[in-house]
Amino acid sequence: MTPPPPPRGPGRPRSENAAVLSPARPALPARVALSPALDDVQLTIATEALAHGRWTRVRTLLAETGEDWDLRGHRLTVLARCPGSAAWARDWQLADPENGDAATLLACATVRLAVRGTGSAEAAARECRTAARMVPADPTPWLAELLLARRTGTADHRAHAFEEIRARHPDHHHAHHLMTACLAERRRGTPDDPRHEVYDFAARSAERAPADSPLAVLPVIAHAERYRVLAAAGLAPPDPAASGHWSTRRARQALKAAFDWWLEWEGEGHPRGKVDLNFLAHATFHEGSLAEAAALFHRIGPYATPAPWSYTGHDAGTAFRAARDTVFRSG
């Protein structure tokens, strides 16, 4: 496996913050790219190649990814979404049975099938264990296990997978988002509680992460995930703006801290940075901070994400465009 890339430096200095909140207004992109690859061009190319059975392109991409665990997890879970990815991963394994990348892709792909209800959860769990043995330092097989446990496992199963990931990469972005979603779903049929465990988990995770870690945004993720659960249970209005969910003192504090972190560090180099930006834009828009939302929409560009725009049954692309258009008309 190739060495990891050099550490990413901090984001923009605070002296440039005024330019962020008053950005130049380029023409808005006509399209909205609801692509799981986000802005990773090489991943998009490899995904298209894998869909046609050209797994050698994937082998090269993963070898180049090295031990950037967040990037590796992002790339493998996106590749696993390709039609036929499990079959192509098996072909790769037959050609190179000792290759840990092939085993991990197969684990992620079989988990994807199991989660969709078109594959066996037991078979997926076996592939995860096989990959974990082959690449013991890599948290990605355990990320696949956590994705499986979220849909088919117990709370103990999810907690075990999460701790295995943290033992290998304490600030794993995707894993923390998954655990936040899982915890938000506990006590579904009860009103919102400021002492709900999801808020404590998100706050503790943000506090213990390094200063430049995008886990600083996790309290906003927790608030959005809890809203999703409450709205689905009929305990919050399906319109986020009408729910008042973003008007509470706790929500405003979480949002301010996360937005201030973004101004300081930006997090643009993170492979899942667009996910955080979408959550921040969604929250600032529904909280009514339109200048902040405008800056975030410019940074997002066309890269909308299903979560949280699809929450409460909305079409993600439509909801994203409507919010973005409202923000820029107001300016």
GROMACS .gro file of C-alpha atoms in nm:
model
  331
    1MET     CA    1   0.000   0.000   0.000
    2THR     CA    2   0.136   0.343  -0.092
    3PRO     CA    3   0.222   0.596   0.180
    4PRO     CA    4  -0.051   0.836   0.287
    5PRO     CA    5  -0.060   1.182   0.133
    6PRO     CA    6   0.092   1.468   0.334
    7PRO     CA    7  -0.131   1.619   0.606
    8ARG     CA    8  -0.372   1.884   0.491
    9GLY     CA    9  -0.294   2.228   0.621
   10PRO     CA   10  -0.544   2.459   0.788
   11GLY     CA   11  -0.803   2.643   0.585
   12ARG     CA   12  -0.838   3.007   0.505
   13PRO     CA   13  -0.711   3.266   0.760
   14ARG     CA   14  -0.974   3.462   0.949
   15SER     CA   15  -0.869   3.778   0.765
   16GLU     CA   16  -1.037   3.637   0.454
   17ASN     CA   17  -1.368   3.562   0.626
   18ALA     CA   18  -1.536   3.877   0.496
   19ALA     CA   19  -1.475   3.758   0.141
   20VAL     CA   20  -1.641   3.427   0.225
   21LEU     CA   21  -1.959   3.593   0.347
   22SER     CA   22  -1.968   3.830   0.051
   23PRO     CA   23  -1.854   3.602  -0.231
   24ALA     CA   24  -1.849   3.696  -0.596
   25ARG     CA   25  -2.166   3.576  -0.762
   26PRO     CA   26  -2.078   3.345  -1.048
   27ALA     CA   27  -2.358   3.202  -1.258
   28LEU     CA   28  -2.531   2.925  -1.065
   29PRO     CA   29  -2.475   2.577  -1.208
   30ALA     CA   30  -2.780   2.465  -1.401
   31ARG     CA   31  -2.749   2.107  -1.283
   32VAL     CA   32  -2.750   1.949  -0.940
   33ALA     CA   33  -2.510   1.658  -0.913
   34LEU     CA   34  -2.664   1.408  -0.671
   35SER     CA   35  -2.364   1.183  -0.717
   36PRO     CA   36  -2.231   0.978  -0.426
   37ALA     CA   37  -1.879   1.040  -0.562
   38LEU     CA   38  -1.927   1.412  -0.485
   39ASP     CA   39  -1.640   1.613  -0.634
   40ASP     CA   40  -1.392   1.323  -0.656
   41VAL     CA   41  -1.324   1.314  -1.031
   42GLN     CA   42  -1.098   1.009  -1.017
   43LEU     CA   43  -1.362   0.818  -0.822
   44THR     CA   44  -1.626   0.908  -1.079
   45ILE     CA   45  -1.404   0.773  -1.358
   46ALA     CA   46  -1.329   0.452  -1.165
   47THR     CA   47  -1.698   0.404  -1.083
   48GLU     CA   48  -1.790   0.423  -1.450
   49ALA     CA   49  -1.512   0.178  -1.534
   50LEU     CA   50  -1.627  -0.070  -1.268
   51ALA     CA   51  -1.984  -0.055  -1.395
   52HIS     CA   52  -1.843  -0.197  -1.721
   53GLY     CA   53  -1.632  -0.459  -1.545
   54ARG     CA   54  -1.300  -0.276  -1.574
   55TRP     CA   55  -1.183  -0.341  -1.219
   56THR     CA   56  -0.818  -0.274  -1.305
   57ARG     CA   57  -0.897   0.100  -1.294
   58VAL     CA   58  -1.033   0.049  -0.942
   59ARG     CA   59  -0.721  -0.142  -0.839
   60THR     CA   60  -0.505   0.153  -0.947
   61LEU     CA   61  -0.727   0.407  -0.773
   62LEU     CA   62  -0.726   0.222  -0.441
   63ALA     CA   63  -0.350   0.166  -0.454
   64GLU     CA   64  -0.306   0.540  -0.503
   65THR     CA   65  -0.544   0.617  -0.215
   66GLY     CA   66  -0.301   0.472   0.036
   67GLU     CA   67  -0.387   0.499   0.405
   68ASP     CA   68  -0.602   0.810   0.394
   69TRP     CA   69  -0.875   0.620   0.574
   70ASP     CA   70  -1.154   0.873   0.522
   71LEU     CA   71  -1.079   0.889   0.150
   72ARG     CA   72  -1.048   0.510   0.127
   73GLY     CA   73  -1.378   0.455   0.306
   74HIS     CA   74  -1.551   0.710   0.086
   75ARG     CA   75  -1.418   0.559  -0.234
   76LEU     CA   76  -1.494   0.199  -0.143
   77THR     CA   77  -1.850   0.264  -0.025
   78VAL     CA   78  -1.922   0.458  -0.345
   79LEU     CA   79  -1.768   0.189  -0.565
   80ALA     CA   80  -1.983  -0.067  -0.385
   81ARG     CA   81  -2.293   0.109  -0.519
   82CYS     CA   82  -2.203   0.025  -0.880
   83PRO     CA   83  -2.430  -0.226  -1.054
   84GLY     CA   84  -2.253  -0.563  -1.049
   85SER     CA   85  -1.981  -0.443  -0.810
   86ALA     CA   86  -1.993  -0.765  -0.605
   87ALA     CA   87  -1.950  -0.981  -0.915
   88TRP     CA   88  -1.662  -0.767  -1.046
   89ALA     CA   89  -1.497  -0.774  -0.703
   90ARG     CA   90  -1.515  -1.154  -0.706
   91ASP     CA   91  -1.350  -1.158  -1.051
   92TRP     CA   92  -1.073  -0.937  -0.911
   93GLN     CA   93  -1.034  -1.170  -0.614
   94LEU     CA   94  -1.002  -1.471  -0.841
   95ALA     CA   95  -0.726  -1.295  -1.032
   96ASP     CA   96  -0.551  -1.175  -0.715
   97PRO     CA   97  -0.671  -1.372  -0.410
   98GLU     CA   98  -0.429  -1.203  -0.166
   99ASN     CA   99  -0.537  -0.850  -0.252
  100GLY     CA  100  -0.691  -0.677   0.049
  101ASP     CA  101  -0.847  -0.405  -0.167
  102ALA     CA  102  -1.043  -0.667  -0.362
  103ALA     CA  103  -1.160  -0.831  -0.039
  104THR     CA  104  -1.267  -0.496   0.108
  105LEU     CA  105  -1.456  -0.395  -0.207
  106LEU     CA  106  -1.634  -0.732  -0.199
  107ALA     CA  107  -1.726  -0.676   0.166
  108CYS     CA  108  -1.867  -0.331   0.093
  109ALA     CA  109  -2.054  -0.455  -0.214
  110THR     CA  110  -2.214  -0.752  -0.038
  111VAL     CA  111  -2.316  -0.525   0.250
  112ARG     CA  112  -2.478  -0.294  -0.003
  113LEU     CA  113  -2.679  -0.588  -0.143
  114ALA     CA  114  -2.782  -0.703   0.205
  115VAL     CA  115  -2.893  -0.353   0.307
  116ARG     CA  116  -3.103  -0.328  -0.009
  117GLY     CA  117  -3.264  -0.664   0.067
  118THR     CA  118  -3.119  -0.841  -0.237
  119GLY     CA  119  -2.841  -1.027  -0.059
  120SER     CA  120  -2.767  -1.224   0.254
  121ALA     CA  121  -2.670  -1.040   0.572
  122GLU     CA  122  -2.483  -1.349   0.689
  123ALA     CA  123  -2.279  -1.362   0.368
  124ALA     CA  124  -2.204  -0.990   0.397
  125ALA     CA  125  -2.086  -1.031   0.756
  126ARG     CA  126  -1.854  -1.315   0.647
  127GLU     CA  127  -1.700  -1.098   0.376
  128CYS     CA  128  -1.647  -0.817   0.628
  129ARG     CA  129  -1.465  -1.053   0.863
  130THR     CA  130  -1.251  -1.188   0.580
  131ALA     CA  131  -1.149  -0.839   0.471
  132ALA     CA  132  -1.078  -0.735   0.830
  133ARG     CA  133  -0.836  -1.027   0.866
  134MET     CA  134  -0.660  -0.943   0.540
  135VAL     CA  135  -0.616  -0.570   0.615
  136PRO     CA  136  -0.610  -0.551   0.996
  137ALA     CA  137  -0.506  -0.183   1.013
  138ASP     CA  138  -0.781  -0.066   0.778
  139PRO     CA  139  -1.107   0.059   0.936
  140THR     CA  140  -1.300   0.017   0.609
  141PRO     CA  141  -1.412  -0.347   0.660
  142TRP     CA  142  -1.548  -0.236   0.997
  143LEU     CA  143  -1.718   0.061   0.827
  144ALA     CA  144  -1.893  -0.193   0.606
  145GLU     CA  145  -1.983  -0.390   0.919
  146LEU     CA  146  -2.130  -0.076   1.074
  147LEU     CA  147  -2.336  -0.005   0.762
  148LEU     CA  148  -2.468  -0.361   0.785
  149ALA     CA  149  -2.532  -0.339   1.159
  150ARG     CA  150  -2.729  -0.019   1.119
  151ARG     CA  151  -2.989  -0.207   0.915
  152THR     CA  152  -2.970  -0.563   1.041
  153GLY     CA  153  -2.780  -0.563   1.372
  154THR     CA  154  -2.827  -0.482   1.737
  155ALA     CA  155  -2.713  -0.178   1.933
  156ASP     CA  156  -2.424  -0.385   2.070
  157HIS     CA  157  -2.328  -0.492   1.717
  158ARG     CA  158  -2.320  -0.129   1.604
  159ALA     CA  159  -2.123  -0.016   1.908
  160HIS     CA  160  -1.864  -0.292   1.856
  161ALA     CA  161  -1.813  -0.204   1.488
  162PHE     CA  162  -1.781   0.165   1.574
  163GLU     CA  163  -1.519   0.101   1.842
  164GLU     CA  164  -1.320  -0.114   1.600
  165ILE     CA  165  -1.320   0.175   1.354
  166ARG     CA  166  -1.217   0.427   1.620
  167ALA     CA  167  -0.933   0.200   1.730
  168ARG     CA  168  -0.790   0.233   1.378
  169HIS     CA  169  -0.892   0.593   1.299
  170PRO     CA  170  -1.035   0.786   1.596
  171ASP     CA  171  -1.184   1.068   1.386
  172HIS     CA  172  -1.342   0.858   1.110
  173HIS     CA  173  -1.591   1.093   0.946
  174HIS     CA  174  -1.838   0.848   0.790
  175ALA     CA  175  -1.847   0.628   1.099
  176HIS     CA  176  -1.932   0.921   1.325
  177HIS     CA  177  -2.210   1.026   1.090
  178LEU     CA  178  -2.349   0.673   1.091
  179MET     CA  179  -2.344   0.646   1.470
  180THR     CA  180  -2.510   0.986   1.497
  181ALA     CA  181  -2.792   0.866   1.273
  182CYS     CA  182  -2.824   0.541   1.472
  183LEU     CA  183  -2.839   0.716   1.808
  184ALA     CA  184  -3.089   0.973   1.681
  185GLU     CA  185  -3.325   0.685   1.602
  186ARG     CA  186  -3.346   0.572   1.962
  187ARG     CA  187  -3.667   0.671   2.137
  188ARG     CA  188  -3.834   0.748   1.805
  189GLY     CA  189  -4.182   0.806   1.943
  190THR     CA  190  -4.093   1.062   2.209
  191PRO     CA  191  -4.072   1.442   2.189
  192ASP     CA  192  -3.733   1.602   2.147
  193ASP     CA  193  -3.524   1.600   2.462
  194PRO     CA  194  -3.220   1.829   2.503
  195ARG     CA  195  -3.059   1.548   2.702
  196HIS     CA  196  -3.106   1.291   2.426
  197GLU     CA  197  -2.794   1.078   2.392
  198VAL     CA  198  -2.730   1.180   2.032
  199TYR     CA  199  -2.653   1.537   2.139
  200ASP     CA  200  -2.409   1.421   2.405
  201PHE     CA  201  -2.238   1.185   2.159
  202ALA     CA  202  -2.198   1.459   1.898
  203ALA     CA  203  -2.072   1.716   2.148
  204ARG     CA  204  -1.817   1.478   2.300
  205SER     CA  205  -1.694   1.367   1.957
  206ALA     CA  206  -1.649   1.727   1.844
  207GLU     CA  207  -1.469   1.824   2.164
  208ARG     CA  208  -1.213   1.544   2.155
  209ALA     CA  209  -1.136   1.577   1.782
  210PRO     CA  210  -0.837   1.784   1.661
  211ALA     CA  211  -0.903   2.152   1.595
  212ASP     CA  212  -0.906   2.107   1.217
  213SER     CA  213  -1.136   1.801   1.221
  214PRO     CA  214  -1.471   1.828   1.040
  215LEU     CA  215  -1.623   1.644   1.335
  216ALA     CA  216  -1.672   1.998   1.466
  217VAL     CA  217  -1.986   1.996   1.250
  218LEU     CA  218  -2.124   1.680   1.416
  219PRO     CA  219  -2.360   1.861   1.660
  220VAL     CA  220  -2.539   2.009   1.356
  221ILE     CA  221  -2.561   1.660   1.203
  222ALA     CA  222  -2.711   1.532   1.529
  223HIS     CA  223  -2.974   1.805   1.525
  224ALA     CA  224  -3.070   1.728   1.166
  225GLU     CA  225  -3.086   1.353   1.228
  226ARG     CA  226  -3.304   1.403   1.532
  227TYR     CA  227  -3.537   1.623   1.329
  228ARG     CA  228  -3.561   1.346   1.067
  229VAL     CA  229  -3.670   1.098   1.332
  230LEU     CA  230  -3.919   1.335   1.498
  231ALA     CA  231  -4.077   1.434   1.166
  232ALA     CA  232  -4.111   1.070   1.061
  233ALA     CA  233  -4.287   0.997   1.393
  234GLY     CA  234  -4.525   1.291   1.344
  235LEU     CA  235  -4.372   1.479   1.637
  236ALA     CA  236  -4.237   1.764   1.421
  237PRO     CA  237  -4.387   1.935   1.114
  238PRO     CA  238  -4.263   1.801   0.779
  239ASP     CA  239  -4.148   2.153   0.688
  240PRO     CA  240  -3.817   2.219   0.870
  241ALA     CA  241  -3.870   2.594   0.861
  242ALA     CA  242  -4.209   2.562   1.030
  243SER     CA  243  -4.090   2.314   1.290
  244GLY     CA  244  -3.893   2.561   1.501
  245HIS     CA  245  -3.631   2.289   1.532
  246TRP     CA  246  -3.353   2.525   1.426
  247SER     CA  247  -3.474   2.814   1.644
  248THR     CA  248  -3.392   2.664   1.984
  249ARG     CA  249  -3.099   2.794   2.183
  250ARG     CA  250  -2.918   2.461   2.155
  251ALA     CA  251  -2.961   2.450   1.778
  252ARG     CA  252  -2.841   2.807   1.729
  253GLN     CA  253  -2.535   2.746   1.947
  254ALA     CA  254  -2.446   2.428   1.759
  255LEU     CA  255  -2.490   2.599   1.425
  256LYS     CA  256  -2.285   2.904   1.520
  257ALA     CA  257  -1.998   2.690   1.648
  258ALA     CA  258  -2.000   2.476   1.333
  259PHE     CA  259  -2.017   2.774   1.099
  260ASP     CA  260  -1.736   2.949   1.287
  261TRP     CA  261  -1.529   2.632   1.253
  262TRP     CA  262  -1.591   2.632   0.879
  263LEU     CA  263  -1.481   2.995   0.853
  264GLU     CA  264  -1.158   2.908   1.034
  265TRP     CA  265  -1.069   2.573   0.878
  266GLU     CA  266  -1.300   2.528   0.579
  267GLY     CA  267  -1.235   2.154   0.549
  268GLU     CA  268  -1.237   2.178   0.170
  269GLY     CA  269  -0.976   1.905   0.132
  270HIS     CA  270  -1.183   1.638   0.306
  271PRO     CA  271  -1.332   1.375   0.072
  272ARG     CA  272  -1.675   1.409   0.238
  273GLY     CA  273  -1.655   1.784   0.291
  274LYS     CA  274  -1.954   1.847   0.064
  275VAL     CA  275  -2.165   1.636   0.300
  276ASP     CA  276  -2.089   1.871   0.588
  277LEU     CA  277  -2.150   2.177   0.369
  278ASN     CA  278  -2.493   2.047   0.269
  279PHE     CA  279  -2.592   1.993   0.632
  280LEU     CA  280  -2.466   2.340   0.721
  281ALA     CA  281  -2.647   2.503   0.427
  282HIS     CA  282  -2.969   2.321   0.516
  283ALA     CA  283  -2.945   2.433   0.878
  284THR     CA  284  -2.852   2.796   0.810
  285PHE     CA  285  -3.128   2.826   0.551
  286HIS     CA  286  -3.399   2.694   0.783
  287GLU     CA  287  -3.262   2.895   1.075
  288GLY     CA  288  -3.291   3.208   0.860
  289SER     CA  289  -2.922   3.300   0.828
  290LEU     CA  290  -2.935   3.364   0.455
  291ALA     CA  291  -2.598   3.539   0.415
  292GLU     CA  292  -2.426   3.239   0.571
  293ALA     CA  293  -2.635   3.002   0.360
  294ALA     CA  294  -2.535   3.190   0.044
  295ALA     CA  295  -2.164   3.146   0.122
  296LEU     CA  296  -2.220   2.775   0.179
  297PHE     CA  297  -2.422   2.724  -0.140
  298HIS     CA  298  -2.139   2.884  -0.338
  299ARG     CA  299  -1.890   2.644  -0.184
  300ILE     CA  300  -2.118   2.347  -0.252
  301GLY     CA  301  -2.159   2.430  -0.621
  302PRO     CA  302  -2.366   2.158  -0.789
  303TYR     CA  303  -2.279   1.887  -0.535
  304ALA     CA  304  -2.603   1.839  -0.346
  305THR     CA  305  -2.637   1.538  -0.115
  306PRO     CA  306  -2.957   1.340  -0.046
  307ALA     CA  307  -2.915   1.397   0.330
  308PRO     CA  308  -3.055   1.617   0.470
  309TRP     CA  309  -3.248   1.761   0.171
  310SER     CA  310  -3.452   1.444   0.127
  311TYR     CA  311  -3.558   1.427   0.491
  312THR     CA  312  -3.936   1.419   0.545
  313GLY     CA  313  -3.985   1.279   0.197
  314HIS     CA  314  -3.875   1.573  -0.016
  315ASP     CA  315  -3.697   1.518  -0.345
  316ALA     CA  316  -3.340   1.614  -0.259
  317GLY     CA  317  -3.257   1.792  -0.583
  318THR     CA  318  -3.580   1.990  -0.582
  319ALA     CA  319  -3.544   2.091  -0.216
  320PHE     CA  320  -3.180   2.191  -0.266
  321ARG     CA  321  -3.255   2.406  -0.572
  322ALA     CA  322  -3.555   2.571  -0.405
  323ALA     CA  323  -3.351   2.667  -0.097
  324ARG     CA  324  -3.057   2.789  -0.306
  325ASP     CA  325  -3.280   2.995  -0.535
  326THR     CA  326  -3.456   3.152  -0.236
  327VAL     CA  327  -3.123   3.245  -0.079
  328PHE     CA  328  -2.987   3.412  -0.390
  329ARG     CA  329  -3.311   3.592  -0.470
  330SER     CA  330  -3.301   3.740  -0.120
  331GLY     CA  331  -2.953   3.878  -0.181
   0.00000   0.00000   0.00000
